[in-house]
Coordinates of C-alpha atoms in Angstrom, one line a residue:
M1 CA 25.3 -29.9 -14.4
T2 CA 22.6 -27.1 -14.6
Q3 CA 20.0 -27.8 -17.3
F4 CA 16.8 -26.1 -18.4
L5 CA 13.6 -27.7 -17.2
P6 CA 12.3 -30.3 -19.7
I7 CA 10.1 -28.8 -22.5
N8 CA 9.6 -32.1 -24.5
K9 CA 9.7 -35.8 -24.2
E10 CA 13.3 -35.9 -25.5
D11 CA 14.4 -33.7 -22.6
M12 CA 12.7 -36.1 -20.2
S13 CA 14.4 -39.1 -21.8
E14 CA 17.8 -37.5 -21.4
R15 CA 17.1 -37.4 -17.7
G16 CA 15.8 -40.9 -17.6
W17 CA 12.2 -39.8 -16.7
D18 CA 9.1 -41.6 -17.9
R19 CA 6.7 -39.3 -16.1
L20 CA 6.7 -35.9 -14.5
D21 CA 5.3 -35.0 -11.1
F22 CA 4.2 -31.6 -12.2
V23 CA 3.7 -29.9 -15.6
L24 CA 3.9 -26.1 -15.4
V25 CA 1.9 -24.3 -18.1
S26 CA 2.9 -20.6 -18.6
G27 CA 1.7 -17.8 -20.8
D28 CA 5.3 -16.5 -21.1
A29 CA 8.1 -17.9 -23.1
Y30 CA 10.4 -20.0 -21.0
V31 CA 13.0 -17.8 -19.4
D32 CA 15.0 -19.5 -16.7
H33 CA 15.7 -16.5 -14.5
P34 CA 14.6 -15.6 -10.9
S35 CA 12.6 -12.6 -12.3
F36 CA 10.2 -15.0 -13.9
G37 CA 7.6 -16.6 -11.7
A38 CA 7.3 -19.9 -13.6
A39 CA 11.1 -20.4 -13.4
V40 CA 11.1 -19.8 -9.7
I41 CA 8.3 -22.2 -9.0
G42 CA 9.8 -24.9 -11.2
R43 CA 13.2 -24.6 -9.5
V44 CA 11.7 -24.6 -6.0
L45 CA 9.9 -27.9 -6.8
E46 CA 13.0 -29.3 -8.5
N47 CA 15.1 -28.5 -5.4
R48 CA 12.7 -30.6 -3.3
G49 CA 13.2 -33.6 -5.6
Y50 CA 10.1 -33.2 -7.8
K51 CA 10.2 -33.9 -11.5
V52 CA 9.0 -30.7 -13.2
G53 CA 8.5 -29.9 -16.9
I54 CA 7.3 -26.7 -18.6
I55 CA 4.9 -26.1 -21.4
A56 CA 5.5 -22.5 -22.4
Q57 CA 2.9 -20.6 -24.5
P58 CA 1.1 -23.7 -25.8
S59 CA -1.2 -23.4 -28.8
W60 CA -4.6 -23.1 -27.1
Q61 CA -6.9 -23.8 -30.1
S62 CA -6.8 -27.5 -29.2
A63 CA -5.6 -29.8 -26.3
K64 CA -2.7 -31.2 -28.4
D65 CA 0.1 -29.1 -26.9
F66 CA -1.1 -29.7 -23.4
K67 CA -0.4 -33.5 -23.9
S68 CA 3.2 -32.9 -25.0
L69 CA 4.7 -33.9 -21.7
G70 CA 2.2 -36.5 -20.8
K71 CA -0.1 -36.6 -17.8
P72 CA 1.7 -35.5 -14.6
R73 CA 1.6 -37.7 -11.5
L74 CA 0.5 -35.0 -9.2
G75 CA -1.0 -32.1 -11.2
F76 CA -0.8 -29.2 -13.6
L77 CA 0.4 -25.7 -12.4
V78 CA -1.1 -22.9 -14.5
T79 CA 0.1 -19.3 -14.8
A80 CA -0.8 -16.6 -17.3
G81 CA 2.7 -15.3 -17.0
N82 CA 4.5 -12.3 -15.3
I83 CA 1.7 -10.0 -16.5
D84 CA -2.1 -10.3 -16.5
S85 CA -2.9 -11.5 -20.0
M86 CA -5.5 -8.8 -20.6
V87 CA -3.0 -6.0 -19.7
N88 CA -0.4 -7.8 -21.8
H89 CA -2.8 -7.8 -24.8
Y90 CA -4.6 -4.4 -24.6
T91 CA -3.8 -0.7 -24.1
V92 CA -5.9 1.4 -21.7
A93 CA -7.9 2.4 -24.8
K94 CA -8.7 -1.3 -25.3
K95 CA -6.7 -1.4 -28.5
K96 CA -4.8 -4.6 -29.3
R97 CA -1.0 -4.5 -28.7
K98 CA 1.2 -5.8 -31.5
D99 CA 4.2 -6.6 -29.3
D100 CA 4.8 -8.8 -26.3
L101 CA 8.1 -8.5 -24.5
Y102 CA 7.6 -11.9 -22.9
S103 CA 7.3 -13.8 -26.2
P104 CA 9.8 -14.9 -28.8
G105 CA 11.0 -12.0 -30.9
G106 CA 8.8 -9.6 -28.9
K107 CA 5.8 -10.5 -31.1
G108 CA 2.2 -10.7 -29.8
G109 CA -0.3 -13.5 -30.3
Y110 CA 1.4 -16.3 -28.4
R111 CA -1.2 -16.4 -25.6
P112 CA -5.0 -16.2 -25.4
D113 CA -7.1 -13.6 -23.6
R114 CA -7.7 -14.7 -20.0
A115 CA -5.0 -17.3 -20.3
S116 CA -5.6 -18.9 -16.9
I117 CA -9.1 -19.8 -17.8
V118 CA -8.3 -21.0 -21.4
Y119 CA -5.3 -23.1 -20.3
S120 CA -7.3 -24.8 -17.6
Q121 CA -10.1 -25.6 -20.0
R122 CA -7.7 -27.2 -22.4
I123 CA -6.1 -29.3 -19.7
K124 CA -9.6 -30.6 -18.7
E125 CA -10.2 -31.5 -22.3
A126 CA -6.9 -33.4 -22.4
Y127 CA -7.0 -35.3 -19.1
G128 CA -10.3 -34.8 -17.4
S129 CA -9.9 -35.0 -13.6
V130 CA -6.2 -34.2 -13.2
P131 CA -5.6 -31.6 -10.4
I132 CA -5.2 -28.0 -11.7
I133 CA -3.6 -25.3 -9.5
L134 CA -3.7 -21.7 -10.6
G135 CA -1.1 -19.1 -9.7
G136 CA 0.7 -16.0 -10.9
I137 CA -0.4 -12.4 -10.9
E138 CA -3.6 -12.9 -13.1
A139 CA -5.0 -15.6 -10.8
S140 CA -3.8 -13.9 -7.6
L141 CA -5.7 -10.6 -8.4
R142 CA -8.8 -12.3 -9.6
R143 CA -9.3 -14.7 -6.8
F144 CA -12.6 -13.1 -5.7
A145 CA -15.3 -11.5 -7.8
H146 CA -13.7 -8.5 -9.4
Y147 CA -14.5 -5.7 -11.8
D148 CA -13.2 -6.5 -15.3
Y149 CA -12.4 -3.3 -17.2
W150 CA -12.2 -5.1 -20.6
S151 CA -15.8 -6.5 -20.5
D152 CA -17.0 -3.7 -18.2
K153 CA -18.7 -6.0 -15.7
V154 CA -18.0 -7.8 -12.5
R155 CA -16.7 -11.4 -13.1
R156 CA -16.7 -14.3 -10.8
S157 CA -13.7 -15.7 -9.1
V158 CA -11.3 -17.0 -11.7
L159 CA -11.2 -20.3 -9.7
L160 CA -14.8 -20.9 -10.7
D161 CA -14.5 -19.7 -14.3
A162 CA -11.4 -21.8 -14.9
K163 CA -13.0 -24.8 -13.2
A164 CA -9.6 -25.3 -11.4
D165 CA -9.2 -27.1 -8.1
L166 CA -7.0 -24.7 -6.1
L167 CA -5.6 -21.2 -6.4
V168 CA -2.4 -19.9 -4.9
Y169 CA -2.2 -16.1 -4.3
G170 CA 0.9 -14.0 -3.6
M171 CA 4.4 -15.2 -3.9
A172 CA 3.9 -19.0 -3.9
E173 CA 7.1 -20.7 -2.9
R174 CA 5.9 -22.0 0.5
Q175 CA 2.4 -22.8 -0.7
I176 CA 3.5 -24.9 -3.7
I177 CA 5.8 -27.1 -1.5
E178 CA 3.0 -27.7 1.0
I179 CA 0.6 -28.5 -1.9
A180 CA 3.1 -30.9 -3.4
E181 CA 3.7 -32.7 -0.1
A182 CA -0.1 -33.0 0.5
L183 CA -0.7 -34.5 -2.9
E184 CA 2.3 -36.8 -2.5
S185 CA 0.9 -38.1 0.8
G186 CA -2.3 -39.0 -1.0
I187 CA -4.6 -36.2 0.1
P188 CA -7.2 -35.6 -2.6
I189 CA -7.0 -32.1 -4.1
E190 CA -10.5 -31.2 -2.9
E191 CA -9.4 -31.9 0.7
I192 CA -6.4 -29.5 0.5
T193 CA -8.2 -26.7 2.2
F194 CA -5.8 -25.9 5.1
I195 CA -2.8 -24.2 3.4
K196 CA -2.3 -20.5 4.0
G197 CA -2.1 -18.3 0.9
T198 CA -4.5 -20.4 -1.1
V199 CA -8.1 -20.2 -2.2
Y200 CA -10.4 -23.2 -2.6
K201 CA -14.1 -23.8 -3.4
T202 CA -16.5 -25.8 -1.3
K203 CA -20.2 -26.5 -1.0
D204 CA -19.8 -26.7 2.8
K205 CA -20.0 -23.2 4.3
D206 CA -18.9 -24.6 7.7
R207 CA -15.6 -25.9 6.3
P208 CA -13.4 -22.8 7.1
Y209 CA -12.7 -22.1 10.7
Q210 CA -14.1 -18.8 12.1
P211 CA -14.4 -17.1 8.8
Q212 CA -15.6 -13.6 7.8
F213 CA -18.4 -13.8 5.2
L214 CA -18.3 -11.4 2.3
P215 CA -21.4 -10.3 0.5
S216 CA -22.5 -12.9 -2.1
Y217 CA -21.7 -12.5 -5.8
D218 CA -25.3 -11.7 -6.5
E219 CA -25.3 -9.0 -3.9
I220 CA -22.3 -7.2 -5.3
L221 CA -23.7 -7.4 -8.8
E222 CA -26.8 -5.5 -7.6
S223 CA -25.0 -2.8 -5.6
K224 CA -21.8 -0.9 -6.2
K225 CA -21.8 0.2 -2.6
T226 CA -21.8 -3.5 -1.5
Y227 CA -19.0 -4.2 -4.0
A228 CA -16.9 -1.4 -2.4
Q229 CA -17.6 -2.6 1.1
S230 CA -16.6 -6.2 0.2
F231 CA -13.4 -4.8 -1.4
M232 CA -12.4 -3.0 1.8
V233 CA -12.8 -6.2 3.9
Q234 CA -10.5 -8.0 1.4
Y235 CA -8.0 -5.1 1.4
N236 CA -7.8 -5.1 5.2
N237 CA -7.3 -8.9 5.4
M238 CA -4.0 -9.1 3.6
D239 CA -1.8 -9.4 6.7
A240 CA -0.5 -12.8 7.8
I241 CA -1.0 -12.0 11.5
T242 CA -4.4 -10.3 11.5
G243 CA -6.0 -11.7 8.4
K244 CA -9.0 -14.0 8.7
P245 CA -10.4 -16.6 6.4
L246 CA -12.8 -14.9 3.9
V247 CA -15.8 -16.6 2.3
E248 CA -17.5 -15.3 -0.8
P249 CA -20.9 -17.1 -1.5
Y250 CA -22.0 -18.1 -4.9
R251 CA -25.2 -20.0 -5.8
D252 CA -23.5 -23.4 -6.1
F253 CA -20.2 -22.8 -4.2
Y254 CA -18.4 -20.9 -1.5
V255 CA -15.0 -19.5 -2.5
V256 CA -12.8 -19.5 0.5
Q257 CA -9.6 -17.5 0.9
N258 CA -7.2 -18.7 3.7
P259 CA -5.2 -16.0 5.4
P260 CA -1.9 -15.0 3.8
Y261 CA 1.3 -16.9 4.5
Q262 CA 3.9 -15.4 6.8
P263 CA 6.5 -13.4 4.8
L264 CA 9.6 -15.4 4.0
Q265 CA 12.6 -15.3 6.3
Q266 CA 15.8 -13.8 4.8
S267 CA 17.4 -17.3 4.7
E268 CA 14.4 -18.6 2.8
L269 CA 14.6 -15.8 0.3
D270 CA 18.3 -16.3 -0.1
Q271 CA 17.8 -20.0 -0.9
I272 CA 15.3 -19.2 -3.6
Y273 CA 17.7 -16.9 -5.4
S274 CA 20.6 -19.4 -5.1
L275 CA 18.8 -22.1 -7.1
R276 CA 20.2 -23.4 -10.4
Y277 CA 18.8 -20.9 -12.8
M278 CA 20.2 -20.7 -16.4
R279 CA 19.7 -17.0 -16.2
T280 CA 18.5 -16.7 -19.8
Y281 CA 15.8 -17.7 -22.3
H282 CA 15.6 -21.3 -23.6
P283 CA 17.9 -21.7 -26.7
S284 CA 14.9 -22.8 -28.8
Y285 CA 14.0 -19.1 -29.1
E286 CA 17.3 -18.1 -30.5
K287 CA 16.3 -18.3 -34.1
E288 CA 13.4 -15.9 -33.4
G289 CA 15.6 -13.3 -31.8
G290 CA 15.3 -14.4 -28.2
V291 CA 12.9 -13.0 -25.6
P292 CA 13.2 -9.2 -25.1
A293 CA 12.0 -9.2 -21.4
I294 CA 15.4 -10.7 -20.4
K295 CA 17.3 -7.5 -21.4
E296 CA 16.2 -5.3 -18.5
V297 CA 16.6 -8.0 -15.8
K298 CA 19.6 -10.1 -16.9
Y299 CA 22.0 -7.7 -15.3
S300 CA 19.8 -6.5 -12.5
L301 CA 19.5 -7.7 -8.9
I302 CA 16.3 -8.2 -6.9
S303 CA 17.0 -7.1 -3.3
N304 CA 13.5 -7.1 -1.8
R305 CA 9.8 -7.9 -2.0
G306 CA 6.7 -6.2 -0.6
C307 CA 6.0 -2.5 -0.3
F308 CA 4.6 -0.4 2.4
G309 CA 4.1 2.6 0.1
S310 CA 0.6 1.5 -0.7
C311 CA -0.2 3.6 -3.7
N312 CA -3.9 3.1 -4.4
F313 CA -3.4 2.3 -8.1
C314 CA -0.9 -0.5 -7.3
A315 CA -1.9 -4.1 -6.8
L316 CA 1.1 -5.0 -4.6
N317 CA -1.0 -5.0 -1.5
F318 CA -3.0 -7.9 -2.9
H319 CA 0.0 -9.8 -4.2
Q320 CA 3.3 -9.3 -2.4
G321 CA 1.8 -7.5 0.6
R322 CA 2.9 -4.5 2.7
V323 CA 5.6 -6.3 4.6
V324 CA 9.1 -5.8 3.1
Q325 CA 11.3 -8.9 2.9
S326 CA 14.9 -8.5 1.8
R327 CA 17.8 -10.7 0.8
S328 CA 21.1 -10.7 2.6
H329 CA 24.1 -8.9 1.3
Q330 CA 25.9 -12.2 0.9
S331 CA 23.1 -13.6 -1.3
I332 CA 23.0 -10.6 -3.6
L333 CA 26.8 -10.3 -3.8
A334 CA 27.0 -14.0 -4.7
E335 CA 24.6 -13.5 -7.6
A336 CA 26.4 -10.4 -8.7
E337 CA 29.8 -12.2 -8.6
Q338 CA 28.4 -14.9 -10.9
M339 CA 26.9 -12.3 -13.2
V340 CA 29.9 -10.0 -13.7
W341 CA 31.9 -12.7 -15.4
E342 CA 29.3 -13.5 -18.0
P343 CA 30.7 -12.8 -21.5
D344 CA 28.0 -10.2 -22.4
F345 CA 28.4 -8.2 -19.2
K346 CA 29.6 -4.7 -20.0
G347 CA 30.3 -3.5 -16.5
Y348 CA 26.9 -2.1 -15.7
I349 CA 24.5 -3.5 -13.1
H350 CA 21.2 -2.1 -14.4
D351 CA 19.3 -2.1 -11.1
V352 CA 19.3 -3.1 -7.5
G353 CA 15.9 -3.1 -6.1
G354 CA 12.4 -4.4 -6.1
P355 CA 8.9 -2.9 -6.0
T356 CA 10.5 0.0 -4.2
A357 CA 14.3 0.1 -4.4
N358 CA 15.0 2.0 -1.2
F359 CA 12.9 -0.2 1.1
R360 CA 15.1 -2.8 2.8
H361 CA 13.2 -3.6 6.0
R362 CA 9.8 -3.5 7.6
A363 CA 8.2 -0.2 8.1
C364 CA 8.3 -0.4 11.9
K365 CA 9.1 -2.8 14.7
K366 CA 5.4 -3.2 15.5
Q367 CA 4.7 -5.1 12.3
E368 CA 6.8 -8.1 13.6
K369 CA 4.3 -8.9 16.3
H370 CA 1.1 -7.2 15.4
G371 CA 1.1 -7.0 11.6
V372 CA 0.4 -4.0 9.4
C373 CA -2.1 -1.4 10.5
A374 CA -5.5 -1.9 8.8
D375 CA -6.7 1.6 9.5
K376 CA -3.7 3.7 8.4
Q377 CA -0.8 3.8 5.9
C378 CA 2.9 4.1 6.7
L379 CA 3.6 7.1 4.4
F380 CA 0.2 8.6 3.6
P381 CA -1.1 11.3 4.2
E382 CA 2.0 11.9 6.4
P383 CA 4.6 9.4 7.5
C384 CA 3.7 7.5 10.6
K385 CA 5.6 8.4 13.8
Q386 CA 6.5 4.7 14.1
L387 CA 8.1 4.6 10.6
K388 CA 11.7 3.6 10.5
V389 CA 13.5 5.7 7.9
D390 CA 17.0 4.4 7.4
H391 CA 19.0 3.9 4.1
R392 CA 22.3 2.7 5.7
D393 CA 21.8 -1.0 4.9
Y394 CA 20.9 -0.3 1.3
L395 CA 23.8 2.1 0.9
N396 CA 26.3 -0.4 2.3
L397 CA 25.0 -3.0 -0.2
L398 CA 25.5 -0.6 -3.1
R399 CA 29.0 0.2 -1.9
K400 CA 29.9 -3.5 -1.8
L401 CA 28.5 -3.9 -5.3
R402 CA 30.6 -1.0 -6.6
E403 CA 33.7 -2.6 -5.4
L404 CA 33.2 -5.9 -7.4
P405 CA 35.7 -6.6 -10.2
N406 CA 34.4 -5.8 -13.7
V407 CA 31.8 -3.4 -12.3
K408 CA 31.9 0.1 -13.7
K409 CA 28.5 1.4 -12.5
V410 CA 25.6 0.2 -10.3
F411 CA 22.4 1.9 -11.2
V412 CA 19.2 2.4 -9.1
R413 CA 16.1 2.4 -11.4
S414 CA 13.2 0.5 -9.8
G415 CA 10.8 2.8 -8.1
L416 CA 12.8 5.0 -5.8
R417 CA 10.4 6.4 -3.2
Y418 CA 11.4 10.0 -3.1
D419 CA 9.1 10.9 -0.1
Y420 CA 10.7 8.2 2.0
L421 CA 14.1 9.5 1.0
M422 CA 13.2 13.1 2.0
H423 CA 12.2 11.8 5.5
D424 CA 15.8 10.6 6.1
Q425 CA 17.7 13.1 8.2
N426 CA 21.0 11.6 7.0
D427 CA 22.0 12.9 3.6
E428 CA 24.6 10.3 3.0
F429 CA 22.5 8.1 0.8
F430 CA 21.1 11.0 -1.2
N431 CA 24.6 12.2 -1.9
E432 CA 26.0 8.8 -3.0
L433 CA 22.8 8.1 -5.1
C434 CA 23.5 11.2 -7.2
E435 CA 27.2 10.7 -7.3
H436 CA 27.3 7.0 -8.2
H437 CA 23.9 5.5 -9.1
I438 CA 22.2 7.6 -11.6
S439 CA 22.7 7.2 -15.4
G440 CA 22.2 10.9 -16.3
Q441 CA 18.6 11.0 -15.3
L442 CA 16.5 9.7 -12.4
K443 CA 12.9 8.6 -12.9
V444 CA 10.5 9.3 -10.0
A445 CA 6.7 9.1 -9.8
P446 CA 4.9 12.2 -8.4
E447 CA 2.0 11.1 -10.6
H448 CA 0.1 14.4 -10.2
I449 CA 0.1 17.7 -8.3
S450 CA -3.6 18.3 -7.6
P451 CA -4.2 17.8 -3.8
A452 CA -7.6 16.2 -4.6
V453 CA -6.1 13.7 -7.1
L454 CA -3.1 12.9 -4.9
E455 CA -5.4 12.1 -2.0
K456 CA -7.2 9.5 -4.2
M457 CA -3.9 8.1 -5.4
G458 CA -2.5 7.8 -1.9
K459 CA 0.5 9.8 -3.0
P460 CA 2.3 12.6 -1.0
Q461 CA 1.3 16.2 -1.6
K462 CA 3.1 18.5 -4.1
H463 CA 5.3 20.3 -1.6
V464 CA 7.1 17.0 -0.8
Y465 CA 8.0 16.5 -4.5
E466 CA 9.1 20.2 -4.8
R467 CA 11.4 19.8 -1.8
F468 CA 12.9 16.7 -3.4
V469 CA 13.4 18.4 -6.7
K470 CA 15.2 21.4 -5.1
K471 CA 17.4 19.1 -3.0
Y472 CA 18.2 16.9 -6.0
H473 CA 19.4 19.9 -8.0
Q474 CA 21.4 21.2 -5.1
V475 CA 23.2 17.9 -4.5
N476 CA 24.0 17.5 -8.2
E477 CA 25.2 21.1 -8.5
K478 CA 27.5 20.6 -5.5
L479 CA 28.9 17.4 -7.2
G480 CA 29.4 19.2 -10.4
L481 CA 27.0 16.9 -12.3
K482 CA 24.3 17.8 -14.8
Q483 CA 21.6 15.1 -14.1
F484 CA 17.9 15.4 -14.8
L485 CA 14.7 14.3 -13.3
V486 CA 12.0 12.5 -15.3
P487 CA 8.7 12.6 -13.5
Y488 CA 6.1 9.9 -14.2
L489 CA 2.6 11.4 -14.5
M490 CA -0.8 9.8 -14.7
S491 CA -3.9 11.2 -16.3
S492 CA -7.6 10.4 -15.7
H493 CA -7.2 8.8 -12.3
P494 CA -10.4 8.7 -10.2
G495 CA -11.0 12.1 -8.6
S496 CA -9.3 14.0 -11.5
T497 CA -11.6 16.6 -13.1
L498 CA -10.7 18.7 -16.1
N499 CA -9.8 21.5 -13.7
D500 CA -7.3 19.1 -12.0
A501 CA -5.8 18.2 -15.3
I502 CA -5.5 21.9 -16.2
E503 CA -3.8 22.6 -12.8
L504 CA -1.2 20.0 -13.7
A505 CA -0.8 21.5 -17.2
E506 CA -0.1 24.9 -15.6
Y507 CA 2.4 23.4 -13.3
L508 CA 4.3 21.8 -16.2
R509 CA 4.1 25.2 -18.0
D510 CA 5.8 26.9 -15.1
L511 CA 8.4 24.2 -15.0
G512 CA 9.0 24.5 -18.7
Y513 CA 8.7 20.8 -19.0
M514 CA 6.5 18.6 -21.2
P515 CA 6.6 14.8 -20.6
E516 CA 7.3 12.6 -23.5
Q517 CA 5.1 9.8 -22.0
V518 CA 1.9 10.0 -20.0
Q519 CA 0.2 7.0 -18.5
D520 CA -3.6 6.9 -18.5
F521 CA -5.0 5.3 -15.4
Y522 CA -5.5 1.6 -16.2
P523 CA -8.2 -0.1 -14.1
T524 CA -6.7 -3.5 -13.3
P525 CA -8.1 -6.0 -10.8
G526 CA -7.0 -5.8 -7.2
T527 CA -6.4 -2.1 -6.7
L528 CA -8.3 0.4 -4.6
S529 CA -8.3 2.9 -7.5
T530 CA -10.0 0.3 -9.7
C531 CA -12.7 -0.1 -7.0
M532 CA -13.2 3.7 -7.1
Y533 CA -13.3 3.6 -10.9
Y534 CA -16.1 1.0 -11.0
T535 CA -18.2 2.1 -8.0
E536 CA -17.5 5.9 -8.2
L537 CA -17.1 5.6 -4.4
D538 CA -14.1 5.9 -2.2
P539 CA -14.3 2.5 -0.4
R540 CA -12.5 4.0 2.6
T541 CA -15.1 6.6 3.3
M542 CA -18.0 5.7 0.9
E543 CA -18.0 9.3 -0.4
R544 CA -18.7 9.9 -4.1
V545 CA -15.7 10.2 -6.4
Y546 CA -15.7 11.9 -9.8
V547 CA -14.4 9.4 -12.4
P548 CA -13.5 10.4 -15.9
K549 CA -14.7 7.4 -18.0
S550 CA -15.5 8.5 -21.5
P551 CA -12.7 8.0 -24.0
H552 CA -13.1 11.6 -25.1
E553 CA -12.7 13.1 -21.7
K554 CA -9.7 10.8 -21.0
A555 CA -8.2 12.0 -24.2
M556 CA -8.7 15.6 -23.2
Q557 CA -7.0 15.1 -19.8
R558 CA -4.1 13.3 -21.4
A559 CA -3.7 16.0 -24.1
L560 CA -3.6 18.7 -21.4
I561 CA -0.5 17.2 -19.9
Q562 CA 1.1 17.3 -23.4
Y563 CA -0.5 20.6 -24.4
R564 CA 2.4 21.8 -26.5
K565 CA 2.0 19.0 -29.1
P566 CA 0.3 20.4 -32.2
Q567 CA -1.8 17.3 -32.6
N568 CA -3.3 17.9 -29.2
Y569 CA -4.4 21.5 -29.9
N570 CA -8.1 20.9 -30.6
L571 CA -8.5 18.7 -27.5
V572 CA -6.8 21.2 -25.3
H573 CA -8.9 24.0 -26.7
E574 CA -12.1 22.1 -26.1
A575 CA -11.0 21.2 -22.5
L576 CA -10.1 24.8 -21.6
T577 CA -13.4 26.1 -23.1
K578 CA -15.4 23.4 -21.3
A579 CA -13.8 24.2 -18.0
G580 CA -14.2 27.9 -18.4
R581 CA -10.5 28.5 -18.6
T582 CA -10.2 30.4 -21.9
D583 CA -7.9 32.8 -20.0
L584 CA -5.2 30.2 -20.8
I585 CA -5.8 30.7 -24.6
G586 CA -3.8 33.7 -25.7
F587 CA -0.3 35.1 -26.4
D588 CA 1.1 35.9 -22.9
K589 CA 3.5 33.6 -21.0
K590 CA 0.7 32.2 -18.9
S591 CA -1.2 30.9 -21.9
L592 CA -1.1 27.2 -22.7
I593 CA -2.2 27.6 -26.4
R594 CA -2.7 30.4 -28.8
P595 CA -6.1 31.3 -30.2
R596 CA -7.6 29.0 -32.8
K597 CA -6.9 31.1 -35.9
D598 CA -3.2 30.3 -35.7
V599 CA -3.9 26.5 -36.2
G600 CA -5.7 24.9 -39.0
P601 CA -8.7 22.6 -38.5
Q602 CA -8.1 19.1 -37.3
K603 CA -9.3 15.9 -38.7
P604 CA -11.0 13.7 -36.1
G605 CA -9.2 10.6 -34.9
K606 CA -10.4 7.2 -33.7
Y607 CA -11.4 6.3 -30.2
G608 CA -11.7 10.0 -29.1
K609 CA -8.0 10.6 -29.9
P610 CA -6.9 13.7 -31.9
G611 CA -6.1 13.3 -35.6
K612 CA -3.4 15.1 -37.6
P613 CA -3.8 18.8 -38.3
D614 CA -5.4 19.6 -41.6
N615 CA -2.9 22.2 -43.1
R616 CA -4.4 22.5 -46.5
K617 CA -5.7 26.0 -45.9
S618 CA -2.4 27.0 -44.4
R619 CA -0.5 25.7 -47.5
H620 CA -2.9 27.5 -49.8
N621 CA -2.3 30.8 -48.0
K622 CA 1.5 30.3 -48.2
A623 CA 1.3 29.7 -51.9
K624 CA -0.9 32.8 -52.4
N625 CA 1.6 35.0 -50.5
K626 CA 4.5 33.7 -52.6
R627 CA 2.6 34.6 -55.8
K628 CA 2.0 38.1 -54.4
N629 CA 5.7 38.6 -53.6
R630 CA 6.7 37.5 -57.1
N631 CA 4.3 40.0 -58.6
K632 CA 5.7 42.8 -56.5
R633 CA 9.2 42.0 -57.7

C-alpha cells in the first residue's frame, strides 16, 4: 500500500520503525509528487530500502521541530525547496511577497530567508555532529562564491556558511544513493570526497585529482574582472565528459567541486517517475486549503530534463545542464493512464514538457562521445550545423496521449522554443500544435527585440520571432482558428539602455499590443546575466556592458513597455525626454504619449515606482465647465 513518507513519530510507529536512516528537511510543504524535489529524493531512497522521514517547513526559531523525528542513523538532507528561498520571499524590487504557492493556503512566512543555512544551523544545535547534506536549487546555484543580489555583495559558498558536510548539485538521484551507500558502509562523511555531482570542503589542497584552481574568495572580492573570469571557468565545466574538478580557495578551507554526473539513461529516468508517489499534498494541509503549487502540475507530465537553449538569464546550465534527457513514451503513457482516472481529472492534460517542451533528444550526435561544446552554443547566435532538429518523437508522444480514454485536450505550455521550431523543415508538428495543443493562446518568450539586448540575453534576433509570428497566424488561419500569441518580455536586462527600451516600446506600438505583464530582470545566482549585472562585464569577452541598476531607471524601462497605462505617463515622459526622443510625444500615430498638458500631475510612488495620477485639477476644471454651461442655459 502506498503511503506518505512519515512526518511524525506516530507515522514511524505505524510502520514499526524506531529510527530513521535519513531525515529530509524541506522549505516547501510536503507534496508527494514527482515535480517536487524533496518527494523524488525521499522516494528514491525509500526504493533502495532506506527509512526516510520528512520535516516540511519546520519552525526555525528554535531546534525543537528538527528533533521531531529523532536523530537519523545516517544523516540529514536539507533543501530550501523547489525555489530559492530569497526569490520565493522577495520581488525584484526587494519587496516582501505575501504569498507562497509552495506553502499551506498559499501564505508566506513558513520558511526563513536563506533556508539552507538556517536549517543547517538548527540541526547542528539539535544534534551536533550529525552529517548534513545540502541539495536543491538554492544550494546547487550557491555552491561557489556568488553575487547575492539581496545583500548586494559576494557571499561565500553556501557549504561554508551553512557549516554543512557535503553539497549535492544538479538533479541528485544518483548522488544521493552513492552517498547513502558510502555512509552505510561506515565511511565518515568527511571522507566522502569521490562522488561526482558533489561539492566538499577540505584543508588539503592536494586531495582532488588533477583539479583546476579558481581564483580565491579574497581575489574575487577585490576584482570584478577576476570574478567574471572565475565564473566562466565554472560555466565551461558543467559537462560530465569534459568537466574537471574545480577548487576555490578560502583562508581556512578549499571548496572542491567534483565533475558533474553523467546524465541519466532513459531507463533510470523512467524508474524515478514510476515510484510510489501519492501525487498530491499531505492531508494535514487540507484544513488550510491545500498547497496551491500542485494545481499546475497535478495533471501535467514531465517528459524531459536539461536544455541546450542556454539563455543567459537562465540557471539551467548550472543545475540540469545542457544535455537533454527524456523519458520513454511507455513511461509517460503509464503515468497518464493512472492520472486520467483520478476523480478530479476533467479531461485536460495541462502540459507535456520540461524546461523546453519541444526538446526530446540531445542537440547533436557529437555530445554522446565528446560532451557539449564549451566555446559555442547550439542555437545562438545561429543554429549550429550539427544541430539535430526533429519533432517527430514529440509529436508521436502527443498523438498517443490524445488517444487515451477520458482525455479531451493535451496542451503544451512549458517553454516552447519557437526558434528551434522554425528550423524544422517539416511543418507537421507546427500544424498539429496549432490544431490540437493550444488553449486559445500560446505563450512564447522573445524577451526583447533590440539586437544589442538579445545578444546579451543569448536569444535569437527579432527576424526569427517575426517569421514565427507570421507562420503562426498563417497556420491558424488555414485551420480556421482564432488563436493568439502572448509574448513574454523582459525589462532592464544587462545591455539594455533607455534607447533599447524605447525601441521595444515602438515595436509594441506598431504591433498594437501592450503586455499585461512584464518581468524585470532578476539577478539570481548561477546565471551568466547575473555575472554581467554584478561585474558590468560580459564574461565571454570581458567587454564593458551597460547595466541599468537604479530602481528609477528600471522603473522607466518597465514603464516604456507598458507606455499606454496612465499611471506610467510621468515615467515614460521622463524617459523619452532623457533619451532625446521627444519626437515620440505628440498626437500623430507614431507618438507613444501625448504632451504633458493632457495629463494631470502625478504623485510620487515608493521605490521609484509611479504613483496614481493627481486629477484634482482636472476635476476642478470639469466642475467649472459644468457651471458655465448651466449659466448659458
